[in-house]
Structures are given as structure tokens and as C-alpha cells.
GROMACS .gro file of C-alpha atoms in nm:
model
  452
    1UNK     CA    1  -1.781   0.992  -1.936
    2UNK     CA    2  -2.078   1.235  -1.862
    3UNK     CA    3  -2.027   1.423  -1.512
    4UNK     CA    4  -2.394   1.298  -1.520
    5UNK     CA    5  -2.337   0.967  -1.560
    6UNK     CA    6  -2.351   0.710  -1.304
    7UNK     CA    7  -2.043   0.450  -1.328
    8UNK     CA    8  -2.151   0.164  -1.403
    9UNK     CA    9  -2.066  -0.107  -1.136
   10UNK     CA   10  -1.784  -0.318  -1.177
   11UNK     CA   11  -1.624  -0.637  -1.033
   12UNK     CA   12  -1.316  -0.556  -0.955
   13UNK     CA   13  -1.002  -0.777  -0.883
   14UNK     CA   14  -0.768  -0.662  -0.639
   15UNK     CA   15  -0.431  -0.829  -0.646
   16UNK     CA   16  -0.101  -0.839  -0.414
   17UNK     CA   17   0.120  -1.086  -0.246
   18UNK     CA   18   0.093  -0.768   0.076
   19UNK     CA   19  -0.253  -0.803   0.257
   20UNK     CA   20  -0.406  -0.890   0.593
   21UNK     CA   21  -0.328  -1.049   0.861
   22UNK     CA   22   0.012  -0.905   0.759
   23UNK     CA   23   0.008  -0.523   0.804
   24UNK     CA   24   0.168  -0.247   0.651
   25UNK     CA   25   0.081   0.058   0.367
   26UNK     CA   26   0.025  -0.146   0.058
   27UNK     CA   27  -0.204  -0.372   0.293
   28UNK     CA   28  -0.412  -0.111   0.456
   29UNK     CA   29  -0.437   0.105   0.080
   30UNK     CA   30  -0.622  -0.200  -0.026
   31UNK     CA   31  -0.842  -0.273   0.249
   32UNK     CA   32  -0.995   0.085   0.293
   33UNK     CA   33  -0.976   0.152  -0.085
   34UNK     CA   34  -1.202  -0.215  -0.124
   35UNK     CA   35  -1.417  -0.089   0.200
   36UNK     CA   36  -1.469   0.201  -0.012
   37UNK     CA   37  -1.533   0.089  -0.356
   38UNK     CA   38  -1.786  -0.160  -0.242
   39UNK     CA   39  -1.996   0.111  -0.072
   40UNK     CA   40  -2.014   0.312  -0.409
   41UNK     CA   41  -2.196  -0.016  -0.534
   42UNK     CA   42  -1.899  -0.238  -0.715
   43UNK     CA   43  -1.795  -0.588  -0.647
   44UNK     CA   44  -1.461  -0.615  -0.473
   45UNK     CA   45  -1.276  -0.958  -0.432
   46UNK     CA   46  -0.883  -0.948  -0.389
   47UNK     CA   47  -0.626  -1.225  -0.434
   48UNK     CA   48  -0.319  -1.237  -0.219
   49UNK     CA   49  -0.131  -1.602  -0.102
   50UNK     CA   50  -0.191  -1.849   0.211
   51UNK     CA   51  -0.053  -1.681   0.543
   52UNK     CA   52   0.004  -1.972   0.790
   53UNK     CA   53  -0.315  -2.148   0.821
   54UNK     CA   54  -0.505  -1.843   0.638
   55UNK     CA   55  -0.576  -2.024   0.333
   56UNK     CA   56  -0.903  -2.077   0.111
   57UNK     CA   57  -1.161  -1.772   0.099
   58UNK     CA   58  -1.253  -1.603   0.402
   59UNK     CA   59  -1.512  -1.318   0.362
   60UNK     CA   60  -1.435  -0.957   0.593
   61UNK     CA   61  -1.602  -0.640   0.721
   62UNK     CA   62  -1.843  -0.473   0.461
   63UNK     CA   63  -1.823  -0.865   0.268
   64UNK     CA   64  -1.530  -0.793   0.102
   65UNK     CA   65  -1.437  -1.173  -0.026
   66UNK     CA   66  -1.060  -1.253  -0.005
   67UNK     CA   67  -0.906  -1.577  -0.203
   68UNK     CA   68  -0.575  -1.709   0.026
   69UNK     CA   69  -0.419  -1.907  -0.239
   70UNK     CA   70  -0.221  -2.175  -0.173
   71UNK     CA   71   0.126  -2.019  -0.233
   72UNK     CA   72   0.386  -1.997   0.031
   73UNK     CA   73   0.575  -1.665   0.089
   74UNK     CA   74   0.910  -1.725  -0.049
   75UNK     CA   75   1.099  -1.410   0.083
   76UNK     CA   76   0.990  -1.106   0.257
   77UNK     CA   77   0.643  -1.232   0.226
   78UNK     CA   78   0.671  -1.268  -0.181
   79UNK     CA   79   0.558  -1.584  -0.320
   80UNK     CA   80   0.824  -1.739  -0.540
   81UNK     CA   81   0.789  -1.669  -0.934
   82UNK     CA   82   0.642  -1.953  -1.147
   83UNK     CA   83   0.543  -1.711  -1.460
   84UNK     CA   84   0.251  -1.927  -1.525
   85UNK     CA   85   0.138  -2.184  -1.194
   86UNK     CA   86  -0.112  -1.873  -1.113
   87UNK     CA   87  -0.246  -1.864  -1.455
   88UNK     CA   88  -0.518  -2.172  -1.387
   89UNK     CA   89  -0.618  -2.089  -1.033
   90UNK     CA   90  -0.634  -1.697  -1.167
   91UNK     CA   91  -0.844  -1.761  -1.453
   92UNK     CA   92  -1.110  -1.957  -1.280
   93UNK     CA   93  -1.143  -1.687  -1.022
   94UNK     CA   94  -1.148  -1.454  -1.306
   95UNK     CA   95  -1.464  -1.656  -1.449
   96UNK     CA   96  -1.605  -1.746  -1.124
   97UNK     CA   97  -1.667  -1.384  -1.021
   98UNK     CA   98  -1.742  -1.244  -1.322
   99UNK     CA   99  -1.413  -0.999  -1.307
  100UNK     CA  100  -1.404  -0.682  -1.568
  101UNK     CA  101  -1.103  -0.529  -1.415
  102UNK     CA  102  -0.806  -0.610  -1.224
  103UNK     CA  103  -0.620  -0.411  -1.003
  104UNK     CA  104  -0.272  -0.513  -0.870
  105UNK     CA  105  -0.077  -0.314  -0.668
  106UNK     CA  106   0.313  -0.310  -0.539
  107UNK     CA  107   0.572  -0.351  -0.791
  108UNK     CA  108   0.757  -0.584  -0.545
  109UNK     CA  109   0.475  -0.816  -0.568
  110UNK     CA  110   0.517  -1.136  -0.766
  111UNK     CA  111   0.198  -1.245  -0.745
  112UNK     CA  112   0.066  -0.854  -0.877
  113UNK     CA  113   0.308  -0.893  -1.152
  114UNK     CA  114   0.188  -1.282  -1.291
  115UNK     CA  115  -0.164  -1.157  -1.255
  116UNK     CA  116  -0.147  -0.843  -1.442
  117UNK     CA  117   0.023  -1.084  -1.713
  118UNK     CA  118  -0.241  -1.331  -1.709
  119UNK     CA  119  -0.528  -1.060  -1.726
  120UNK     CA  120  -0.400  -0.896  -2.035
  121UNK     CA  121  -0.332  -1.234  -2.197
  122UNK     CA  122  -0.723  -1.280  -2.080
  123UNK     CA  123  -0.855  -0.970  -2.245
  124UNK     CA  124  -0.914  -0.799  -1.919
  125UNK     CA  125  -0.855  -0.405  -1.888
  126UNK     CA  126  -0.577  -0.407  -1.569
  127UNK     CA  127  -0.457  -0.124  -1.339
  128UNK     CA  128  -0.165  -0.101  -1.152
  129UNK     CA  129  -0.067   0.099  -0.828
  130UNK     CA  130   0.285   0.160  -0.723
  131UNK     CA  131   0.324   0.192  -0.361
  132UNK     CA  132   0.715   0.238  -0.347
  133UNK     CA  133   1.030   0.432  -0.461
  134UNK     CA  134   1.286   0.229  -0.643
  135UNK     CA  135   1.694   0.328  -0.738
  136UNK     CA  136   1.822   0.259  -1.060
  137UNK     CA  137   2.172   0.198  -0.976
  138UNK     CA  138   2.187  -0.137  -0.748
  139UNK     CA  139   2.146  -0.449  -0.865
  140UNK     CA  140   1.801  -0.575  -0.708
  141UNK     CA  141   1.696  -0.219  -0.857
  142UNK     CA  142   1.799  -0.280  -1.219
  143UNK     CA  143   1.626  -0.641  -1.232
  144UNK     CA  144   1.286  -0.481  -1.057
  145UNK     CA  145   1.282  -0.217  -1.312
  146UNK     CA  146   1.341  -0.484  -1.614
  147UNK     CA  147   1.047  -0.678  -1.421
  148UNK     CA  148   0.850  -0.347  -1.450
  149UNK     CA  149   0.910  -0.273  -1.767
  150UNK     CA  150   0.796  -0.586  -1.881
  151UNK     CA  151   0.441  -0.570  -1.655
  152UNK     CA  152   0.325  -0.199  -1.749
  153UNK     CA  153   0.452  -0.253  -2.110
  154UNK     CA  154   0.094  -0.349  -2.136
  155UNK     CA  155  -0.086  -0.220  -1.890
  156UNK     CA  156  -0.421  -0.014  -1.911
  157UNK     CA  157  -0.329   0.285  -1.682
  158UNK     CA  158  -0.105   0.323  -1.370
  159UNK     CA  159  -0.165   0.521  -1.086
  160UNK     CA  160   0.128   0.635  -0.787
  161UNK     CA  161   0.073   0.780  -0.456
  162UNK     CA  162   0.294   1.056  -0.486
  163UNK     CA  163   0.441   1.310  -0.799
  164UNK     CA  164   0.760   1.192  -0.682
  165UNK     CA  165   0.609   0.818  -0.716
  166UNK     CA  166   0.496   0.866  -1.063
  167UNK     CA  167   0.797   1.032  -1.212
  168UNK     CA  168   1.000   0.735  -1.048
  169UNK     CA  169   0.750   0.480  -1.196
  170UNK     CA  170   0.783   0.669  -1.568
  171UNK     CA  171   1.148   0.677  -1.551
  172UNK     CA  172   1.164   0.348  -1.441
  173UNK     CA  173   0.900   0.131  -1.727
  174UNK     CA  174   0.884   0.388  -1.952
  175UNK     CA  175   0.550   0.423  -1.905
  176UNK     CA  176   0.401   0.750  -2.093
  177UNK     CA  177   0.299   1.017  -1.844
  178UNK     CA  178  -0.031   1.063  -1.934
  179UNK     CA  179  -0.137   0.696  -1.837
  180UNK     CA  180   0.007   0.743  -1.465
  181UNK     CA  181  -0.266   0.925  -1.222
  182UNK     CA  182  -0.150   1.046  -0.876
  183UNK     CA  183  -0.380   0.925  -0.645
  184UNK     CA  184  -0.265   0.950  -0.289
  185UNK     CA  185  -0.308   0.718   0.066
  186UNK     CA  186  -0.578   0.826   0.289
  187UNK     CA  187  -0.608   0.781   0.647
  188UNK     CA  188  -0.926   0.626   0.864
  189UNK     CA  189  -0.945   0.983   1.086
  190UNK     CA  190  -1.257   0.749   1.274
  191UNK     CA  191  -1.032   0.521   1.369
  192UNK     CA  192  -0.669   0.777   1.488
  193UNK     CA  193  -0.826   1.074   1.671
  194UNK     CA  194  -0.631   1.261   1.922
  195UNK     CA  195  -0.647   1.169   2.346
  196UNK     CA  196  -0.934   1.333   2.495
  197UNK     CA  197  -0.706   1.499   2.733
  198UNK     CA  198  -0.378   1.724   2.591
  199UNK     CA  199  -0.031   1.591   2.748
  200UNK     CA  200   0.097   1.734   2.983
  201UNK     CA  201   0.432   1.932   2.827
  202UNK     CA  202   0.652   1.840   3.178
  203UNK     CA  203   0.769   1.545   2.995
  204UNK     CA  204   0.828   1.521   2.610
  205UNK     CA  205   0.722   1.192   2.424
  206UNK     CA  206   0.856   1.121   2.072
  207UNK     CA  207   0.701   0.835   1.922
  208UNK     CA  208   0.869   0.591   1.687
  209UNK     CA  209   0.653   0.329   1.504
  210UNK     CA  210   0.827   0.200   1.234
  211UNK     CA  211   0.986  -0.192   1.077
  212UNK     CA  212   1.339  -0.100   1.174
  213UNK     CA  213   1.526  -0.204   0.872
  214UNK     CA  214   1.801   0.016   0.701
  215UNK     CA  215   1.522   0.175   0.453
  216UNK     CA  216   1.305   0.341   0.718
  217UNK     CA  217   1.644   0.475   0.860
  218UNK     CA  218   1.682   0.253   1.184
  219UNK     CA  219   2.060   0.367   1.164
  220UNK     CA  220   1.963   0.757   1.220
  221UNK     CA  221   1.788   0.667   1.506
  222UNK     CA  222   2.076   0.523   1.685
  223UNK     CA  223   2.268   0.845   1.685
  224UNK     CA  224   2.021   1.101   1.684
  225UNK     CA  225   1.842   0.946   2.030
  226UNK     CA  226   2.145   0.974   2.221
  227UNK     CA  227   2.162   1.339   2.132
  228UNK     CA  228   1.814   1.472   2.158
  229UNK     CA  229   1.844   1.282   2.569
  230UNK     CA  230   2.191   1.468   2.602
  231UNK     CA  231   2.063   1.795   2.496
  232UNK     CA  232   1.669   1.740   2.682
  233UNK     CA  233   1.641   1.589   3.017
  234UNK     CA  234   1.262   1.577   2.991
  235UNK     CA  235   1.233   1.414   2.679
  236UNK     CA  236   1.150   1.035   2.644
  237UNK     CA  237   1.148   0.749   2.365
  238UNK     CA  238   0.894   0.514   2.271
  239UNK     CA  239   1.005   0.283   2.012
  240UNK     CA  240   0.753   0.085   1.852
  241UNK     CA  241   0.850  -0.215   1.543
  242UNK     CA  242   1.074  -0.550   1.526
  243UNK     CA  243   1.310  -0.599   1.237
  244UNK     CA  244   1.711  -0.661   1.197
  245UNK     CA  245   1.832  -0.319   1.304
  246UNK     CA  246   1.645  -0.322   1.660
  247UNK     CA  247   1.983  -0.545   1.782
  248UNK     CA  248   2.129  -0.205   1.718
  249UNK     CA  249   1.874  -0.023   1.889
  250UNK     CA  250   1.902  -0.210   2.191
  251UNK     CA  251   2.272  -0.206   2.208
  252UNK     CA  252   2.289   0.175   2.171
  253UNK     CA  253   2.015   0.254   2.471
  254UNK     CA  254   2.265   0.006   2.688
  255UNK     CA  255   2.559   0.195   2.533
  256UNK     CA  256   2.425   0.521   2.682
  257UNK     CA  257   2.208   0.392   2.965
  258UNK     CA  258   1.871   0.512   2.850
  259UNK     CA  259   1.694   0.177   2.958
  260UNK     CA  260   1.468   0.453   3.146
  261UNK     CA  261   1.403   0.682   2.877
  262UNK     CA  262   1.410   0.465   2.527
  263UNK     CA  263   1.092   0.214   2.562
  264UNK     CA  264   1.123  -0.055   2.324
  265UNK     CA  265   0.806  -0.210   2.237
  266UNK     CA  266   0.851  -0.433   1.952
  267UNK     CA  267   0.653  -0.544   1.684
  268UNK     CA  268   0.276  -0.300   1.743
  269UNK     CA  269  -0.099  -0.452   1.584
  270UNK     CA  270  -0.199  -0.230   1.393
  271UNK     CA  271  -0.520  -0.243   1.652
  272UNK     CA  272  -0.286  -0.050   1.913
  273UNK     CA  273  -0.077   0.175   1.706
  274UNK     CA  274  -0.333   0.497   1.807
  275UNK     CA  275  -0.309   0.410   2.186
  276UNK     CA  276   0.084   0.410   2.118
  277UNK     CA  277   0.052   0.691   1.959
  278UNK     CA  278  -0.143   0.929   2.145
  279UNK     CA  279   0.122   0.884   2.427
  280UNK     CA  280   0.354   1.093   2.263
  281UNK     CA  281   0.350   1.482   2.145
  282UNK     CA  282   0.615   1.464   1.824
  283UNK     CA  283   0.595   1.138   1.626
  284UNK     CA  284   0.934   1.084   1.430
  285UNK     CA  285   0.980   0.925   1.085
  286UNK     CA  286   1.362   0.868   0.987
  287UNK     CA  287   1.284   0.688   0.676
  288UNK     CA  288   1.572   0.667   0.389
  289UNK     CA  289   1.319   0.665   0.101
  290UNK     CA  290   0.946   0.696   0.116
  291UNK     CA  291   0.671   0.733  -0.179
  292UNK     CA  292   0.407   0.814   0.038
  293UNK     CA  293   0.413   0.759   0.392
  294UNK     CA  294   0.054   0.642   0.590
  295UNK     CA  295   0.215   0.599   0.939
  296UNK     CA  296   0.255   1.013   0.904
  297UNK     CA  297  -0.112   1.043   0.818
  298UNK     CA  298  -0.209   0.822   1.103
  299UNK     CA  299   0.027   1.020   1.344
  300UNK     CA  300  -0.135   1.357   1.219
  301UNK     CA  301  -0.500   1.254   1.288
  302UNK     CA  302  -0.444   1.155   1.659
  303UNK     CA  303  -0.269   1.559   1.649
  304UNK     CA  304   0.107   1.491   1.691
  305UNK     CA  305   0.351   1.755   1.550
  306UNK     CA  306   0.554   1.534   1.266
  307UNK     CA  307   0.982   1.547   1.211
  308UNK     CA  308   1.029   1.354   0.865
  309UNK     CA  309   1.349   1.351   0.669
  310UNK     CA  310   1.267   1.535   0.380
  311UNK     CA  311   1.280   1.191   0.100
  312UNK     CA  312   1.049   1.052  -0.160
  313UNK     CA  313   0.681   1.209  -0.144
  314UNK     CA  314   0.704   1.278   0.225
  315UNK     CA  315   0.703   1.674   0.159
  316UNK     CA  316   0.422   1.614  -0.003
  317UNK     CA  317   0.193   1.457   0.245
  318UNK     CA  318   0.136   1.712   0.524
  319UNK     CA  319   0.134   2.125   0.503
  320UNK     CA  320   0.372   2.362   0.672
  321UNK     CA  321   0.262   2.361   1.044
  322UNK     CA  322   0.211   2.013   1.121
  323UNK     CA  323   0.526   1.852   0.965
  324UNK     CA  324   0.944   1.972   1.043
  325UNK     CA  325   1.107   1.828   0.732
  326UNK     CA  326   1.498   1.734   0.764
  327UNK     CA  327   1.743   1.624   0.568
  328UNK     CA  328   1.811   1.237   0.635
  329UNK     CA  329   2.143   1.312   0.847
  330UNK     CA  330   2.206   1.310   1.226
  331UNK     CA  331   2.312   1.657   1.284
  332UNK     CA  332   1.945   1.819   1.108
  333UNK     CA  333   1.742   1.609   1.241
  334UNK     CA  334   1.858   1.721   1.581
  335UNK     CA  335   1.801   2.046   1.443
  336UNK     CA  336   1.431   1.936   1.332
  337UNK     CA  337   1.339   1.762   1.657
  338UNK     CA  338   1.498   2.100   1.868
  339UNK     CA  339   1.212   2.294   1.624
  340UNK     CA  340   0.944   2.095   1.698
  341UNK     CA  341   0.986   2.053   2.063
  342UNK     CA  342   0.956   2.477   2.071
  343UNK     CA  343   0.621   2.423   1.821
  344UNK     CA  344   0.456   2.162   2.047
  345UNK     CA  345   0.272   2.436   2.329
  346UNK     CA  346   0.090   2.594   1.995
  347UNK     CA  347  -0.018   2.263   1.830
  348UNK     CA  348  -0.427   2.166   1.872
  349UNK     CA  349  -0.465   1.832   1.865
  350UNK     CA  350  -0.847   1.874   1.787
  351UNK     CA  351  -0.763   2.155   1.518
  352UNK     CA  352  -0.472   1.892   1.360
  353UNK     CA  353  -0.746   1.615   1.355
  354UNK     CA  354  -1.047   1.828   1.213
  355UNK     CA  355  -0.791   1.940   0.935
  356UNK     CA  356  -0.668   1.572   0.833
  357UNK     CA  357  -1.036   1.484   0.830
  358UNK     CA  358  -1.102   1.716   0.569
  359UNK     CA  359  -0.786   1.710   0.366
  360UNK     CA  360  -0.755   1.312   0.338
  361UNK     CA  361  -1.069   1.059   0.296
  362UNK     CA  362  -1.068   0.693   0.113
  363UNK     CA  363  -1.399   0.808  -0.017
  364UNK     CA  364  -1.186   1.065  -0.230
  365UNK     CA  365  -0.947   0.820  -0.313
  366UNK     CA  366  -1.159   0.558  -0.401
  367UNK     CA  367  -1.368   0.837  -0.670
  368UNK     CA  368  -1.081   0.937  -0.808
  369UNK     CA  369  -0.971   0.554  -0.875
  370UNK     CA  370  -1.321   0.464  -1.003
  371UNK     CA  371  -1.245   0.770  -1.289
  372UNK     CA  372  -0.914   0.601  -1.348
  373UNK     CA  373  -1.069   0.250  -1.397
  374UNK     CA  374  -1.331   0.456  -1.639
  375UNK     CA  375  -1.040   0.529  -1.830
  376UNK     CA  376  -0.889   0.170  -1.844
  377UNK     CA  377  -1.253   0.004  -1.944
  378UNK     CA  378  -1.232   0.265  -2.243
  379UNK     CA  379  -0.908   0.168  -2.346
  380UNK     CA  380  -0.923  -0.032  -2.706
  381UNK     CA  381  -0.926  -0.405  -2.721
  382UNK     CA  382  -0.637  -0.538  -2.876
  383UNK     CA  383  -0.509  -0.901  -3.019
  384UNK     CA  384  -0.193  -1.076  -2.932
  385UNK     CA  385   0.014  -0.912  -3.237
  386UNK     CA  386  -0.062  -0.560  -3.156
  387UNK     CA  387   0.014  -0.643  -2.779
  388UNK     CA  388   0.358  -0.806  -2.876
  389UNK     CA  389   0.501  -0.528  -3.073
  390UNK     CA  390   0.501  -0.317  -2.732
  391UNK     CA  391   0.714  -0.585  -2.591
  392UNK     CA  392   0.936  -0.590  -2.866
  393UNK     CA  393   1.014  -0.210  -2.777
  394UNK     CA  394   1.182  -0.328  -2.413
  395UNK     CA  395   1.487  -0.377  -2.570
  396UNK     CA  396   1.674  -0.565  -2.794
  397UNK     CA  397   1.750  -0.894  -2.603
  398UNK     CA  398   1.509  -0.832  -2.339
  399UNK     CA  399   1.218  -0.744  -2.604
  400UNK     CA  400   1.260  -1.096  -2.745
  401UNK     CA  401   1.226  -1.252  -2.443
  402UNK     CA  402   0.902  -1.081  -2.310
  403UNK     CA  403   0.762  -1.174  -2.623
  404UNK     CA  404   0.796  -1.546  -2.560
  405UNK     CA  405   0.649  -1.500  -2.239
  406UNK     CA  406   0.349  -1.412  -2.370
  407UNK     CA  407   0.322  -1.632  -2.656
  408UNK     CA  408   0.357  -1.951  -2.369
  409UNK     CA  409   0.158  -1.755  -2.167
  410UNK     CA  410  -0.144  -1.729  -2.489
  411UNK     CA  411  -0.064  -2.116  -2.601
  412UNK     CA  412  -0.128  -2.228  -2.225
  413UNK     CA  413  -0.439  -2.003  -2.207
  414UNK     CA  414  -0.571  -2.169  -2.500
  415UNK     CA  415  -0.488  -2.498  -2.370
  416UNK     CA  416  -0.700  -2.442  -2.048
  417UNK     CA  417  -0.975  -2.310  -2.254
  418UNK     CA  418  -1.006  -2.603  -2.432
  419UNK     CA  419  -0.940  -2.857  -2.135
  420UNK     CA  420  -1.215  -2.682  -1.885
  421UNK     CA  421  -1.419  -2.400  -2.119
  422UNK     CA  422  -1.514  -2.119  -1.977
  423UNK     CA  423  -1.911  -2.277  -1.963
  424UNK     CA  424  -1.817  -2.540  -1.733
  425UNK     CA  425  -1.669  -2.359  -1.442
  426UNK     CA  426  -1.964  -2.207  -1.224
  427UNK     CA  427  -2.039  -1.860  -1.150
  428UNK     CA  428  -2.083  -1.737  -0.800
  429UNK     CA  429  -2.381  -1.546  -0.727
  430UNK     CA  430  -2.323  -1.144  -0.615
  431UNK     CA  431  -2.319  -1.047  -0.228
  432UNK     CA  432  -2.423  -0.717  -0.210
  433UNK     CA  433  -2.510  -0.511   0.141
  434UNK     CA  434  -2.725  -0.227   0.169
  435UNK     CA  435  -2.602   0.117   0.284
  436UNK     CA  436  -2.720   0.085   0.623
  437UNK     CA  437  -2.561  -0.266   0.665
  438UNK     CA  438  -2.206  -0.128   0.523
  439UNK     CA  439  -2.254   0.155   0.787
  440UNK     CA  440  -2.314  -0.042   1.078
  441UNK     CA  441  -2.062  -0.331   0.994
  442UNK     CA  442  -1.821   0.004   0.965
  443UNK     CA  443  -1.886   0.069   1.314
  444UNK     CA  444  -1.875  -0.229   1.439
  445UNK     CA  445  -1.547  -0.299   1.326
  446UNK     CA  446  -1.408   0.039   1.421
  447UNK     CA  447  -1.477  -0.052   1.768
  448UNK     CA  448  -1.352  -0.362   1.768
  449UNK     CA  449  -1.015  -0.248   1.628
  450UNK     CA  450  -1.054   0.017   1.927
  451UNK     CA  451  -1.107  -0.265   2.197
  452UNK     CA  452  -0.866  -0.487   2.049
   0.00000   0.00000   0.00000
């Protein structure tokens, strides 16, 4: 493309079974990448399944249009895998909005991974976005891979949040390097900025926000609290997230009677994590594996010192100064939080803020993935033949098998094609704001997420 040349606009599919009113990284990376994407002048619509009575579409800030299909989550908010019951209600939302590229994202996702089938069986250029780190060792691990394998075997281009991220994600499909971009998360510095007053330094906050499950290291916190309140009278807890391993939480602060000094505060809306956050002077992150890590970047911007077990992408996210890394064991992470409470009387909120402000932006993110889906749109259309013989490489039982996949998945396409054609289903006309109206529904929903 010429550096001259405007992109042309696109309408772009956003898939995932991990987006609002549930909250999380993958969920907020798609909301403030759309947000973004549709202010450069493209068409955004994203697919995810029915949460409660969320189902149908329902249109949010900026008119970003979201289809709740009616799928159920099945586990950990996954709908469960039919291969090819998305394919009809896909590929008249495909034709109704006039789709030339989709986007799914999360390679835990079923609903990413049928899609991204679906759309190459379609024709459609796709793009994929891996949010997480994976093992290869376990046995969920070895059947997500396979899954993986099977999904970018033809995909357009990939993109990871992280260089530890994308040599995961090659390792793990096979995928050649030079179709995987790092891109990474961003953070909405309008929405975290630091307390207009600085904390007093007579008491010592360390902030916790976090699911507590075994993966973002719930286990470390229940021996390295007791310690850090052994070794500093004037430091206190606030514990913010639900999940299996608070049980454990709890029984440790009644263990060691720190009911006064460990608040637990349970699940946090997203809408109140910055008034949590500002609180506190050192926000901690014990996390066991970790491609990217937004709570970090949201921590940063409100000007709280970081201690992160050194894992995944984290060293990656934040420069020497405003981040103690440690190694994910009790003993240095004592060590980290001992380091950070001596750093805290020379760390500027203000400064901290200013600095995250001009290192991370969705604006960036979202030009760098507009050159990425350049690159897809580019990529040669192929038939069904040369598409198969990629499959066939996944191995020698496993090959066989992806290729039958797609041949159902092509004879059922063809099927639909002929029972509704394309002609018959209607096109919905575009929704586009202006520049102005994009900036002021911005603001107005930056305030309401600060009254909320």
C-alpha cells in the first residue's frame, strides 16, 4: 500500500464467545479496538453469544452494532462446539452487513474458532488475535493446540499481544512467523488517571484486582500477604475479584487475623476498578502466566508503582521504573514488594500517567491493525483444493480429518446457497456518525463509566 494512500473502509466482523456485559482483557481489546476502528471511518459489528437475557442486537457507544446470538455459554462462558450450527446464522450476518473481513480473537473461543472456519469456507480474508499463553504438555493444552492448528492452518494473518505471545502462537499452529504481527493492548488513560491528591505514605496500600483462580496466582497471595503484614505494620490489603481460590483467601486472613488489614471486596465492575485503584500506592499482579497483561496498564495510568512476577509478556509491558519484576515464588516477591515500598516516596503519579498516555493509545493499536488487515485483503483468493492441501499438512491422522471438516463444511455452504441465495436475504443499510458525534458520545460515556 502507498504511505499515501487512504485505506479504504472496511466492514469488519469482530468475533468472540468473551465480550460485554462480561468483562475481562479479550473483552475490553475488542471494545476500544471497535471504538477505534469505527472512528478511522470502517464499519464495525461483532458477534459474541446470548448473556442471560442479552440476546438479539443491541447497538453501543460510538454505534458499534453487537449480534447476541442465541447460544448458551457451555463452560467458562464458551458456547458448546457444534462445528457447523453457527454456519447459517453466520453467513446471513455475513451477507446482511456486507462483511469483507473477519476478525476473531481468543484461541479459547469456540465460537472465534467456527467462525474463522465458516469465513474461509465463505471466501472471506479472516484475522485472528491471540490473547493468551498456552503449555504444550497438559492435556487441555495438547487438544487446544490441535484445535489451533486446525483454525490458523488457513488463516489470512495472525496477530499476538506480546513477542512472547507470538512465538507461543508459532510454536503452537505452526503458523509461519512472518504472518504473526505483534500488536499490543492499550489502555483508556481518559478513563484511569491518578487521585487528584498523592496518598499519604503513613499507611501503605497494595492493591489486588484480579479473578482469583490458580492461573493469576491466587495461591502466592496466600503466603506472601501474611509476610509482607509480619514484616510492615503500616501496610494494608485490598483485595479486589471472586473466583474458587478466594475460599483460600479468606481462610488465610482468619488464619492470621488480618480481618483489619486484608479487605476483601469481591467481584469489582469494571466501572469502579480506578476508584479501587487509586486507593492504593503499589498494585500487585501474582499471575502464573500472562501474554499481555491490561489490569497492569490500567494500574500504571492512575500512577501506582507495579510488583509483577516476571511470566509471559509481562516484562514487556511497562519500563524499568514503574514495574518490580519477580520471579513467581513467595520468598522474591517479598523481596519485590520490600523494593517497591522503598521506591514509592519518588514515584509521580502525574509523571507515571503523562508517560502511559504517550507510550500506549488504541488509536495506535487500531493503525497498526488496519495495516495488518491491508495485508490479509491482499492475500490471494484461493479454491477449496488449494485450501485442503494445507490441512492435509496437520498431520497424518489429524490432516485427514480437518479435511473432512471442510469438505461438510463446503457441501453445507452450498446447500444454504441454494436453499436461501445470497439475493434473497436483505442488506442493512450503513450507520455511520460524524467525528464530532463519535467525540461527544466518547465523553459521554467516559463519564458515565466515572459516575457509575
Amino acid at each position: 500500500m502507498n504511505a499515501m494512500e487512504e485505506p479504504k473502509r472496511q466492514h469488519i466482523l469482530m468475533v468472540s464467545d468473551f465480550f460485554y456485559p462480561n468483562f475481562g482483557g479479550v473483552e475490553n481489546h475488542i471494545y476500544y479496538l471497535s471504538q477505534c476502528l469505527l472512528k478511522l471511518g470502517h464499519k464495525v459489528v461483532v458477534i459474541t453469544h446470548a448473556y442471560g437475557n442479552r440476546s438479539g442486537v443491541r447497538y453501543m457507544t460510538g454505534g458499534l452494532k453487537v449480534y447476541y446470538i442465541p447460544w448458551r455459554p457451555f463452560l467458562l462462558q464458551n458456547t458448546l462446539p457444534t462445528f457447523y450450527g453457527t454456519l447459517p446464522i453466520l453467513r446471513t450476518i455475513l451477507i446482511r452487513e456486507r462483511i469483507t473481513l473477519v476478525h476473531g480473537h481468543q484461541a479459547f473461543s469456540t465460537l472465534c474458532h467456527e467462525a474463522l472456519m465458516h469465513a474461509r469456507t465463505m471466501g472471506y480474508k479472516v484475522v485472528f488475535t491471540d490473547h493468551s499463553l498456552y503449555g504444550f504438555a497438559d492435556v487441555g493444552s495438547i487438544h487446544m493446540n490441535k484445535v489451533l492448528q486446525f483454525t490458523l492452518a488457513d488463516v489470512s494473518q495472525a496477530i499476538c499481544v506480546s513477542h512472547t505471545s507470538k512465538e507461543n502462537t508459532v510454536l503452537r499452529s505452526g503458523l509461519p512467523p512472518e504472518k504473526v504481527f505483534v500488536i499490543p493492548n492499550a489502555v483508556d488513560t481518559a478513563m484511569f488517571t491518578p487521585a487528584p491528591k498523592r496518598l499519604s505514605y503513613d499507611e501503605i496500600v497494595i492493591v489486588v484486582i484480579s479473578r482469583l483462580v490458580y492461573r493469576k496466582g491466587a495461591d502466592l497471595l496466600v503466603e506472601v500477604i501474611p509476610e509482607v503484614c509480619r514484616l510492615y505494620a503500616n501496610v494494608r490489603f485490598i483485595v479486589g475479584g471472586d473466583g474458587p481460590k478466594r475460599v483460600r483467601l479468606e481462610e488465610m486472613r482468619e488464619k492470621h487475623s488480618l480481618q483489619d488489614r486484608v479487605e476483601m471486596l469481591g467481584a469489582v465492575p469494571h466501572a469502579q476498578v480506578r476508584s479501587v485503584l487509586i486507593s492504593g500506592h503499589i498494585f500487585l499482579n501474582s499471575s502464573l502466566t500472562e501474554a499481555f497483561c491490561i489490569a497492569i496498564l490500567e494500574a500504571a495510568s492512575c500512577g501506582l508503582l507495579t510488583v509483577s512476577t516476571r511470566v509471559g509478556g509481562v516484562p514487556e509491558v511497562l519500563p524499568d521504573g514503574m514495574i518490580v519484576l519477580a520471579e513467581p515464588v513467595p520468598n522474591d516477591m517479598v523481596c519485590a514488594i520490600k523494593k517497591a515500598i522503598d521506591m514509592i516516596p519518588k514515584i509521580d503519579p502525574h509523571s507515571m500517567h503523562l508517560r502511559m498516555k504517550n507510550l500506549y493509545s488504541w488509536h495506535d493499536v487500531a493503525k497498526r491493525t488496519e495495516i495488518v488487515y491491508e495485508r490479509a485483503l491482499r492475500c490471494p483468493d484461493e479454491d477449496l483444493l488449494e485450501r485442503l492441501s494445507r490441512y492435509l499438512k496437520c498431520g497424518a491422522w489429524a490432516g485427514k480429518l480437518f479435511c473432512l471438516v471442510m469438505v461438510v463444511d463446503f457441501l453445507l455452504w452450498r446447500l444454504l446457497q441454494m436453499w436461501q441465495p445470497s439475493e434473497d436475504i436483505e442488506e442493512v443499510p450503513d450507520f455511520r456518525l460524524s467525528q464530532k458525534q463519535h467525540e461527544e458520545m466518547h465523553h459521554d460515556f467516559s463519564e458515565g463509566q466515572g459516575q457509575s
